[in-house]
mmCIF file of C-alpha atoms and ligand atoms in Angstrom:
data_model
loop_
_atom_site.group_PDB
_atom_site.id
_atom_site.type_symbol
_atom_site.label_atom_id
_atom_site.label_comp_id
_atom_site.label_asym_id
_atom_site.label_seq_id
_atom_site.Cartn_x
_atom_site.Cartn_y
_atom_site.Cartn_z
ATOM 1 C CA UNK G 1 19.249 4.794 48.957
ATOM 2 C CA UNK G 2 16.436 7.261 49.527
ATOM 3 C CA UNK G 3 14.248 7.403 46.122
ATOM 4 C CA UNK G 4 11.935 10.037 47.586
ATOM 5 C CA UNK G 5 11.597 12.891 49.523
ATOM 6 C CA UNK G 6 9.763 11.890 53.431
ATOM 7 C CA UNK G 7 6.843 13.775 53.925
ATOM 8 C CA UNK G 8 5.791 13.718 57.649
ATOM 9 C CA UNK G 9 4.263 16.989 58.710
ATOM 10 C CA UNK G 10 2.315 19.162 61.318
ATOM 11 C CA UNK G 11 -0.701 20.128 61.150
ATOM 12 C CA UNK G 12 -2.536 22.634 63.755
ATOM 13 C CA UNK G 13 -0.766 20.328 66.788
ATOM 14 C CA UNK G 14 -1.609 16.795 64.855
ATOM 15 C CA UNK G 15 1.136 14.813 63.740
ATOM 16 C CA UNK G 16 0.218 13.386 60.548
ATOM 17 C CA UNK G 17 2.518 11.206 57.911
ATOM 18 C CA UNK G 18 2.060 12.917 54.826
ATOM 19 C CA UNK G 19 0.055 16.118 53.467
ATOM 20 C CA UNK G 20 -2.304 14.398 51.632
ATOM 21 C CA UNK G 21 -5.851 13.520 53.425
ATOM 22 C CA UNK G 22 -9.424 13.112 52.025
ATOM 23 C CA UNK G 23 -12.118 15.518 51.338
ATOM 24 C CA UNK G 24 -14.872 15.307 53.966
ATOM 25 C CA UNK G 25 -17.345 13.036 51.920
ATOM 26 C CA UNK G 26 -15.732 11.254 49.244
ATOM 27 C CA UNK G 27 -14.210 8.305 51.117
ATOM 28 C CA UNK G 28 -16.529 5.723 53.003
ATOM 29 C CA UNK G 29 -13.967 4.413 56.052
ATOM 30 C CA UNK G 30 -16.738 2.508 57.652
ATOM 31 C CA UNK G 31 -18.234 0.959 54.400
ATOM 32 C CA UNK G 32 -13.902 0.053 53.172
ATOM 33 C CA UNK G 33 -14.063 -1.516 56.973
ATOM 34 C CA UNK G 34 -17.212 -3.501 56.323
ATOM 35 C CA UNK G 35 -16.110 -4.891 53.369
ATOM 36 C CA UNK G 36 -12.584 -5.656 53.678
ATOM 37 C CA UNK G 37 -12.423 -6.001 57.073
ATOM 38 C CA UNK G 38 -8.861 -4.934 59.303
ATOM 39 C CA UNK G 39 -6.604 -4.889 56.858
ATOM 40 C CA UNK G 40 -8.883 -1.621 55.232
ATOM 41 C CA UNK G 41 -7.406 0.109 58.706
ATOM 42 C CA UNK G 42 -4.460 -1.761 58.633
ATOM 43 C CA UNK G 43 -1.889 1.361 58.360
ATOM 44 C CA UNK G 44 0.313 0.409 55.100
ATOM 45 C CA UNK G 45 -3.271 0.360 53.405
ATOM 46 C CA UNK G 46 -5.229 3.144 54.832
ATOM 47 C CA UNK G 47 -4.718 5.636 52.087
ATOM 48 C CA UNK G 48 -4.337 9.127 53.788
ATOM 49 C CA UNK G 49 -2.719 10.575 56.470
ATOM 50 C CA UNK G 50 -6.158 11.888 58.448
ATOM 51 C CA UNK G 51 -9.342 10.719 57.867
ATOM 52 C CA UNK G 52 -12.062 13.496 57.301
ATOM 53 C CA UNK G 53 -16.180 11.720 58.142
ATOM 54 C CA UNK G 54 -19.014 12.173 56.223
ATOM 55 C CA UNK G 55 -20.374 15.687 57.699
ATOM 56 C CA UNK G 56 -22.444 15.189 60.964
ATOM 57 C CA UNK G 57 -25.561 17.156 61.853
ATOM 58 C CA UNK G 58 -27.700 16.937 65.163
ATOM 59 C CA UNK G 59 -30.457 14.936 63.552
ATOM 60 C CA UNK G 60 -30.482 12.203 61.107
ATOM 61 C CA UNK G 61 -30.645 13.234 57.500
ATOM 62 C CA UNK G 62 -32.047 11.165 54.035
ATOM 63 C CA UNK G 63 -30.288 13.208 51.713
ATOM 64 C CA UNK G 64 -31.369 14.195 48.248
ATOM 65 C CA UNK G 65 -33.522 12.478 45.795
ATOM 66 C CA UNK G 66 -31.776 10.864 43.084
ATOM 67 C CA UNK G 67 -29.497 11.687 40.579
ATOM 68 C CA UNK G 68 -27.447 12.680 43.106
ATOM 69 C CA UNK G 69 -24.332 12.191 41.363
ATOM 70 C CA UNK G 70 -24.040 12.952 37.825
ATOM 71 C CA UNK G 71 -20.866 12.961 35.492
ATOM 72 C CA UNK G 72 -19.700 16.143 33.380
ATOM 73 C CA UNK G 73 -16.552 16.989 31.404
ATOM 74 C CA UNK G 74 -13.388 16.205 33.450
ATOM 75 C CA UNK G 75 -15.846 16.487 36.917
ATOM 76 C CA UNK G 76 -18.534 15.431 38.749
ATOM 77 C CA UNK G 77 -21.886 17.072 40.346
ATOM 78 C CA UNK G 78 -22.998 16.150 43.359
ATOM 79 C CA UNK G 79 -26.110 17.116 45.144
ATOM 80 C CA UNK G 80 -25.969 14.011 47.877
ATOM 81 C CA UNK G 81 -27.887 16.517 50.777
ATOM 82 C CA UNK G 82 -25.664 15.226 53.694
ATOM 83 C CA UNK G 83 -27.264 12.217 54.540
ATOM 84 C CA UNK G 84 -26.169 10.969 58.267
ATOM 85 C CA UNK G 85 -27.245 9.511 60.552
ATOM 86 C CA UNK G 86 -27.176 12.512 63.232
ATOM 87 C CA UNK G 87 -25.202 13.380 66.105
ATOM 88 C CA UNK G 88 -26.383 10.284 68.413
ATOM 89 C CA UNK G 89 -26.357 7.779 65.413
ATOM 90 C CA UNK G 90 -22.923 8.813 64.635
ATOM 91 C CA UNK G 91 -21.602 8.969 68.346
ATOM 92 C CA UNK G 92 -23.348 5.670 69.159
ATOM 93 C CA UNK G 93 -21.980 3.469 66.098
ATOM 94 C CA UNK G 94 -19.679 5.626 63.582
ATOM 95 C CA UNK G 95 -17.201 6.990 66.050
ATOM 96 C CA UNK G 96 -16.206 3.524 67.767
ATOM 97 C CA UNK G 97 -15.251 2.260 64.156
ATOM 98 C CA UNK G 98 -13.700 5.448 63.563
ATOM 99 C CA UNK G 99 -11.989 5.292 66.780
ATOM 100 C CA UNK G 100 -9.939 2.309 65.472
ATOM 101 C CA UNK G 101 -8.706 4.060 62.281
ATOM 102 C CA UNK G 102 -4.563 4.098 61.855
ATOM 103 C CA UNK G 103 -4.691 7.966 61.379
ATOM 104 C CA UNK G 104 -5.813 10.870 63.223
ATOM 105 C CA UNK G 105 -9.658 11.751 63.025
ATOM 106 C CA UNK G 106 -11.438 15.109 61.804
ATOM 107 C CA UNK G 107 -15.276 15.086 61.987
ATOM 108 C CA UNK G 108 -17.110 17.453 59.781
ATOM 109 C CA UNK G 109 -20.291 18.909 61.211
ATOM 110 C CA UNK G 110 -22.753 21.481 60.008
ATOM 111 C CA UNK G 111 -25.459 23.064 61.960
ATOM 112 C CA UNK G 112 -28.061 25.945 60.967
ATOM 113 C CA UNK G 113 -27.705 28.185 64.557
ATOM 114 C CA UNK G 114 -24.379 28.689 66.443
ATOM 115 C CA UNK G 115 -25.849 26.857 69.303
ATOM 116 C CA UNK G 116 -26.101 23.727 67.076
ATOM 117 C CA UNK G 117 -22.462 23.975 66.256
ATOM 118 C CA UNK G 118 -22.138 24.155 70.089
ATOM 119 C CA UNK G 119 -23.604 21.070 70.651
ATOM 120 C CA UNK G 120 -21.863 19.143 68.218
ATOM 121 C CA UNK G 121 -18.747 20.276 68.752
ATOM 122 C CA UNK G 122 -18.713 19.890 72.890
ATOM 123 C CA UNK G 123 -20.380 16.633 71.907
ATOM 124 C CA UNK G 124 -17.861 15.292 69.777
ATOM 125 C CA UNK G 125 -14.843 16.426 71.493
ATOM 126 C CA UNK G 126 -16.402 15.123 74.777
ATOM 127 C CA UNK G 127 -15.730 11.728 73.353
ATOM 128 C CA UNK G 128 -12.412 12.147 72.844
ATOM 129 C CA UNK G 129 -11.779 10.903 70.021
ATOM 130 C CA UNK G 130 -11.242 13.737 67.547
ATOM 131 C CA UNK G 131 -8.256 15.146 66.658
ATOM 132 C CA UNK G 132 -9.862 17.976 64.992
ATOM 133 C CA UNK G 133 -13.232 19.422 63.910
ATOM 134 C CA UNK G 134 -14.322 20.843 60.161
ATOM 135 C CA UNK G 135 -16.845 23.135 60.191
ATOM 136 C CA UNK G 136 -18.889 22.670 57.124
ATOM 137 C CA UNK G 137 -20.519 26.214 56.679
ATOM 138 C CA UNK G 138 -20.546 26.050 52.635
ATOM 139 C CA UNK G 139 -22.303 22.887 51.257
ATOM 140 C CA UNK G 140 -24.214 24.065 48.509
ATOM 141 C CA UNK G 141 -26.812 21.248 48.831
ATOM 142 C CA UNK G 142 -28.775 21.401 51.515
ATOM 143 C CA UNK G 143 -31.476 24.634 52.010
ATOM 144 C CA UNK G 144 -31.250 25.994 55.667
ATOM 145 C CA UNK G 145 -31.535 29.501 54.590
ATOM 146 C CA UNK G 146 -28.521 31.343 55.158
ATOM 147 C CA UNK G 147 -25.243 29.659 54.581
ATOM 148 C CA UNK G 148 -23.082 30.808 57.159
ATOM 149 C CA UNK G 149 -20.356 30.838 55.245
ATOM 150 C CA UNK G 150 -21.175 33.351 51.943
ATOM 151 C CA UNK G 151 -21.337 36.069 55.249
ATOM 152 C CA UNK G 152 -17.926 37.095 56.334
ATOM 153 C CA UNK G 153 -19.770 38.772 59.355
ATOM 154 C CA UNK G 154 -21.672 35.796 60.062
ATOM 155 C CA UNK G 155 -18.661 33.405 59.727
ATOM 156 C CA UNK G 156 -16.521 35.339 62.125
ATOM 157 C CA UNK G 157 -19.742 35.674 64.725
ATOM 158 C CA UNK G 158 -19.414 31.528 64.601
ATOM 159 C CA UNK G 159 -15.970 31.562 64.868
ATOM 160 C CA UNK G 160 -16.212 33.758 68.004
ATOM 161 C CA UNK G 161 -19.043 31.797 69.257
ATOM 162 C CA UNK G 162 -17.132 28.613 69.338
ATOM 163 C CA UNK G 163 -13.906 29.162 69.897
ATOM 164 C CA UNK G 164 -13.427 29.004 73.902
ATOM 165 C CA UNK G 165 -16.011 25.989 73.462
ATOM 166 C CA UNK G 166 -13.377 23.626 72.132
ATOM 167 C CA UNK G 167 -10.108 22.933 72.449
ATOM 168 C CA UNK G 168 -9.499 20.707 69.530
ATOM 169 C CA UNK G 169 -8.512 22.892 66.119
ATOM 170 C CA UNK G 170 -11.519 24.768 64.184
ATOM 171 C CA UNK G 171 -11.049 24.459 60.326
ATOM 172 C CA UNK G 172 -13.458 26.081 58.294
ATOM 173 C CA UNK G 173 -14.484 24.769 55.005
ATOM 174 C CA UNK G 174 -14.970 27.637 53.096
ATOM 175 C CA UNK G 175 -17.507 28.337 49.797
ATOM 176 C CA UNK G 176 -15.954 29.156 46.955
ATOM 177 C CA UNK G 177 -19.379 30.351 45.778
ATOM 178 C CA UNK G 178 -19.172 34.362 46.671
ATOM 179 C CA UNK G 179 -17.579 36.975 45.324
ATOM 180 C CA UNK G 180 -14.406 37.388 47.443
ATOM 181 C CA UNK G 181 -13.986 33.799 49.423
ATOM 182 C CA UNK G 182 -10.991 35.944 50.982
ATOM 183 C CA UNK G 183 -12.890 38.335 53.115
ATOM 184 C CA UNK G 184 -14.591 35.005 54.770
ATOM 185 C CA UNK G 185 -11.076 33.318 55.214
ATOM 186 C CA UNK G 186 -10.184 36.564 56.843
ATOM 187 C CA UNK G 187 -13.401 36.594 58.732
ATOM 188 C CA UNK G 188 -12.640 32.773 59.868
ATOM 189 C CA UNK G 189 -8.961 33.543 60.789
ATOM 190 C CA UNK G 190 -10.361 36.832 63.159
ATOM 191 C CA UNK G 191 -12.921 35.146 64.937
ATOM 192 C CA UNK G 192 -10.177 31.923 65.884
ATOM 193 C CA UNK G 193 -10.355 29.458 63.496
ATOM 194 C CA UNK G 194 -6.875 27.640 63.467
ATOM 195 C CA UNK G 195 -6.916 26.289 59.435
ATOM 196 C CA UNK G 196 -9.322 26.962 56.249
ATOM 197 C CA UNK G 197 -10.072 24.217 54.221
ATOM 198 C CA UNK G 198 -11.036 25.074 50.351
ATOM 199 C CA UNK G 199 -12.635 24.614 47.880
ATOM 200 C CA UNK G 200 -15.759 23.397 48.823
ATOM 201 C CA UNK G 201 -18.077 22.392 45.342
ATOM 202 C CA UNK G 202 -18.974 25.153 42.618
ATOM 203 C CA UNK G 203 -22.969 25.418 41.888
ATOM 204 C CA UNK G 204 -23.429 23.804 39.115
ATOM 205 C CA UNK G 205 -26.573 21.452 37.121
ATOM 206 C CA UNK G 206 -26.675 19.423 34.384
ATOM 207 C CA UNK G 207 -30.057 19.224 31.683
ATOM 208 C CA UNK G 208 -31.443 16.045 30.675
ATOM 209 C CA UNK G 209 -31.943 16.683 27.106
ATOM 210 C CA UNK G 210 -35.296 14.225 26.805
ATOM 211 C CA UNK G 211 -36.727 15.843 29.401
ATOM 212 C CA UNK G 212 -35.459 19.411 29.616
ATOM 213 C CA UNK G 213 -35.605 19.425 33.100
ATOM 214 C CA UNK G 214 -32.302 19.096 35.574
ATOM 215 C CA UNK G 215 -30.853 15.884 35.773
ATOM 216 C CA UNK G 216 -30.037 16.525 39.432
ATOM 217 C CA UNK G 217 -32.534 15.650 41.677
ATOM 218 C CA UNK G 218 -32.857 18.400 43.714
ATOM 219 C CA UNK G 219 -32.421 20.783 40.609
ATOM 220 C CA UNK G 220 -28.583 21.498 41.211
ATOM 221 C CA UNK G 221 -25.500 20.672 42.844
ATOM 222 C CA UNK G 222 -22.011 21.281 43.352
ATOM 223 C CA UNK G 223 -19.124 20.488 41.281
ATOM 224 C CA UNK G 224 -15.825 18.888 41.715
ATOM 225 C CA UNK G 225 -12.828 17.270 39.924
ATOM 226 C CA UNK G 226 -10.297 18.759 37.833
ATOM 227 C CA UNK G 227 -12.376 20.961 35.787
ATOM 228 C CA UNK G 228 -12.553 23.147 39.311
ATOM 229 C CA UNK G 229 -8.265 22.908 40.231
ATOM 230 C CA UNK G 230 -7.971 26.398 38.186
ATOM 231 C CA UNK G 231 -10.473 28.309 40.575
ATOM 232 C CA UNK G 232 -8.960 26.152 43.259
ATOM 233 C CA UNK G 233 -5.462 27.058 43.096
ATOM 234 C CA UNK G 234 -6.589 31.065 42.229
ATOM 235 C CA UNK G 235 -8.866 30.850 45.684
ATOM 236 C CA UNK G 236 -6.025 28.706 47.690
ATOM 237 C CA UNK G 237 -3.216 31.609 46.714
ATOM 238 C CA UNK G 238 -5.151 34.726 46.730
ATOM 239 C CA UNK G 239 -6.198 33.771 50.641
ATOM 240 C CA UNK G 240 -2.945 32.509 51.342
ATOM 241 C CA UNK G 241 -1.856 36.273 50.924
ATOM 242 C CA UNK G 242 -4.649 37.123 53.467
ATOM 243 C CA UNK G 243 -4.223 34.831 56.302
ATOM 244 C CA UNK G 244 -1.247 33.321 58.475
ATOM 245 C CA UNK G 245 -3.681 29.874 59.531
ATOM 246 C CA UNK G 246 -2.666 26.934 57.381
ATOM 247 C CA UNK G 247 -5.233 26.174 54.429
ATOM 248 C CA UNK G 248 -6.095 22.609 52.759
ATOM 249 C CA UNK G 249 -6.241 22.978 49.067
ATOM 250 C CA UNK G 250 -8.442 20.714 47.045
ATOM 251 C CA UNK G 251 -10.774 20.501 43.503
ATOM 252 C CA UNK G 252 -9.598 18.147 41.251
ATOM 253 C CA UNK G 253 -6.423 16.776 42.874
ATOM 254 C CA UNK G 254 -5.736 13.007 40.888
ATOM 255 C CA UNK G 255 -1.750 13.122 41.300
ATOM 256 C CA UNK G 256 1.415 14.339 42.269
ATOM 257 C CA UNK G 257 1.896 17.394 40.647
ATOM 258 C CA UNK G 258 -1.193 18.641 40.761
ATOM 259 C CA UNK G 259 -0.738 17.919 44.710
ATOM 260 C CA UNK G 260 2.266 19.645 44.617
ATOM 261 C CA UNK G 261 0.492 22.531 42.569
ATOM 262 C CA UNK G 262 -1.449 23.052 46.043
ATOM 263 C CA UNK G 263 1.396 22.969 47.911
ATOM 264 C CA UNK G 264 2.875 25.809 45.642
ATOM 265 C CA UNK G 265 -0.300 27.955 45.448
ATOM 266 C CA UNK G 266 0.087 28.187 49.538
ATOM 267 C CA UNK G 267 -1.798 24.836 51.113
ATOM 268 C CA UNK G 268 -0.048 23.110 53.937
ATOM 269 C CA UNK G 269 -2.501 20.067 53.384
ATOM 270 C CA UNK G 270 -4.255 18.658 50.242
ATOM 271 C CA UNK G 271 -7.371 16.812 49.889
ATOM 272 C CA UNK G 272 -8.375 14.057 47.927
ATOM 273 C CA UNK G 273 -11.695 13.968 46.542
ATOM 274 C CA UNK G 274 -13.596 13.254 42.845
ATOM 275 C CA UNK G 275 -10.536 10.899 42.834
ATOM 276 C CA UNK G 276 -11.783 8.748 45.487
ATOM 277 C CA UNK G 277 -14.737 7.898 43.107
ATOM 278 C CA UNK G 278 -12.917 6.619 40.795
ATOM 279 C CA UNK G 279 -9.783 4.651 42.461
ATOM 280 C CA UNK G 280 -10.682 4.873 46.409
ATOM 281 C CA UNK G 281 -6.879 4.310 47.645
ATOM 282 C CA UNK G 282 -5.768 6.952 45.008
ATOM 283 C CA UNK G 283 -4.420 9.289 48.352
ATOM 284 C CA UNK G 284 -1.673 6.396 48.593
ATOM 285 C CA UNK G 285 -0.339 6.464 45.034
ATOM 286 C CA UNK G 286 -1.084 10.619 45.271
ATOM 287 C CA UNK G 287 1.354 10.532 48.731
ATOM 288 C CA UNK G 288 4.220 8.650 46.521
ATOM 289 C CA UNK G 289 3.883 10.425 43.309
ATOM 290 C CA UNK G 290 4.352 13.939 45.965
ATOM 291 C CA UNK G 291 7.587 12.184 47.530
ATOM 292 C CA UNK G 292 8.909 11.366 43.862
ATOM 293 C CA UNK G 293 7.657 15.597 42.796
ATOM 294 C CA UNK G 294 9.410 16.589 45.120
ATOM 295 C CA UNK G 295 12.842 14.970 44.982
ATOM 296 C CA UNK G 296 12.673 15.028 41.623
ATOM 297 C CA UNK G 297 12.792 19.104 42.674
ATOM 298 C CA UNK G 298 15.828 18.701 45.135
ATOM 299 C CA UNK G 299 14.019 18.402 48.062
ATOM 300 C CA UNK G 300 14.372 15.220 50.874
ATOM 301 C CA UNK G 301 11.499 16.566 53.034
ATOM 302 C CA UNK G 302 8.236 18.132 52.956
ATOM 303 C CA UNK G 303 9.863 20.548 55.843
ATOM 304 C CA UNK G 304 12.731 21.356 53.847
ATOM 305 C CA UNK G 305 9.874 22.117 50.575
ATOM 306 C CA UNK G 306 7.702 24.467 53.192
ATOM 307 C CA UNK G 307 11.120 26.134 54.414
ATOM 308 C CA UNK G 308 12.257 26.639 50.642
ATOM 309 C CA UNK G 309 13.559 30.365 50.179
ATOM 310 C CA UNK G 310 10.221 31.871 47.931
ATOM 311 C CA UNK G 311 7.589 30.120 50.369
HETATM 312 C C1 SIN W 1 -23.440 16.750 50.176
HETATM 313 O O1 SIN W 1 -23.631 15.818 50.975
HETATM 314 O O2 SIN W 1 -24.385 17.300 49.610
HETATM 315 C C2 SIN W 1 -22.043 17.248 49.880
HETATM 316 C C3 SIN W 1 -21.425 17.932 51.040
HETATM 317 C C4 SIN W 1 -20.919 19.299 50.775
HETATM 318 O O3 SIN W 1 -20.804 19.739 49.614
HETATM 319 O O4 SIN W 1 -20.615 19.987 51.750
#
């Protein structure tokens, strides 16, 4: 007999076995492939249903100085500064490891101009071997001057900019750092972008209390974990009211239900993230306490949960 509820779904055109995937950045494929070798691809053990990279920019980045991680109540700050090893380094030995994974592939990139978004996305979909592209326009780390995505205006210029460029899907990571993310994710869904993907961190430091000065190394950083799910799920539903593209929900998923409380607030996808950290196949055990949610709800499907009556 069937204990839970199956959970295959579609996503922009990508068929993908469950709903729940990682956050871009909080899962190291290539390092779990290193170290564990083909059974960390192996696809009973790979624990999400699309793999999201490391954002990508054109040229090779260091990152932050240290701390760049740093533990707070119930969350975690990061500042990391999207270390990478640029569009070449990542093309030239990421993607063929990539390439091998048991689930479809998204690559996160960030640029400062829309011509640099141009290049990496013709770049990476020339290789073929993306199923979909993130745009990162709202990492709180790194100083480029403006961040494309606190500017509805600017977001939907991008949008615009790209969108005959590519044929793979355009999601759009969105800020949850401005006043109304909602006008961007409107802004986003104008100018083409097929999904949203939110939240991206909170800004956010932590003191030392010897020194008195930051404990992050770059001064601040962006927060994550379940202290943020409240402003996740308010951001996830109030845009879901404002745009027809699907969304992936995350901040502070760890289980089940608060997967499913993603699913409720509007998200067609949710993304793992400040779980990874601590228990880096937690997407697996997430995916089966979903299935278990949701029968225990009467449902035998994720379709037959997105077709319910309210939705
Ligand atoms: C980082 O590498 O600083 C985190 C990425 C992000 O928040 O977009």
């Amino acid at each position: 007999m069937k204990t839970t509820a199956s959970l295959p779904i579609e996503f922009c055109g990508i068929e993908l076995s469950s709903p729940v995937i990682n956050g871009s950045g909080t899962y190291d494929a290539i390092a779990s492939r290193r170290i564990f070798g083909d059974e960390a691809f192996a696809s009973e053990n790979f624990p999400f249903a699309a793999f999201v990279s490391k954002t990508i920019t054109e040229n090779p980045r260091a990152g932050n100085p240290p701390n760049r991680i740093w533990e707070t109540p119930t969350g975690m700050i990061n500042s990391i500064g999207l270390p990478n090893p640029g569009l070449d380094g990542f093309v030239e030995d990421h993607l063929p490891i990539l390439a091998e994974l048991p689930v479809p592939l998204i690559v996160s990139v960030m640029a400062e101009t829309p011509e640099g978004f141009t290049r990496l996305v013709e770049r990476i979909e020339e290789t073929g071997r993306a199923s979909a592209l993130e745009l990162n326009v709202s990492c709180p780390n790194v100083h480029s001057g403006l961040i494309v995505g606190e500017q509805p205006t600017e977001t939907e210029q991008l949008m615009k900019h790209l969108k005959g460029r590519t044929e793979l899907p355009l999601i759009v990571k969105l800020t949850p750092n401005v006043a109304s993310p909602e006008e961007v994710a409107v802004a986003a869904e104008a100018g083409g972008a097929d999904a949203v993907s939110l939240i991206n961190t909170i800004k956010a430091t932590a003191i030392d209390p010897v020194s008195g000065s930051p404990a992050i190394g770059a001064g601040s950083g962006g927060l994550s974990g379940p202290a943020v799910r409240p402003v996740a799920l308010q951001q996830v539903r109030a845009i879901r009211s404002r745009v027809s593209i699907p969304i992936i929900g995350m901040g502070g998923v760890t289980d089940g239900e608060s997967a499913l409380e993603f699913l409720l607030a509007g998200a067609s996808l949710v993304a793992v993230g400040t779980e990874n950290f601590r228990d880096p196949v937690a997407g697996r055990r997430i995916e089966r306490e979903l299935g278990a949610e949701l029968t225990r709800r009467g449902f035998d499907s994720i379709g037959a949960f997105c077709d319910r009556p309210s939705s």
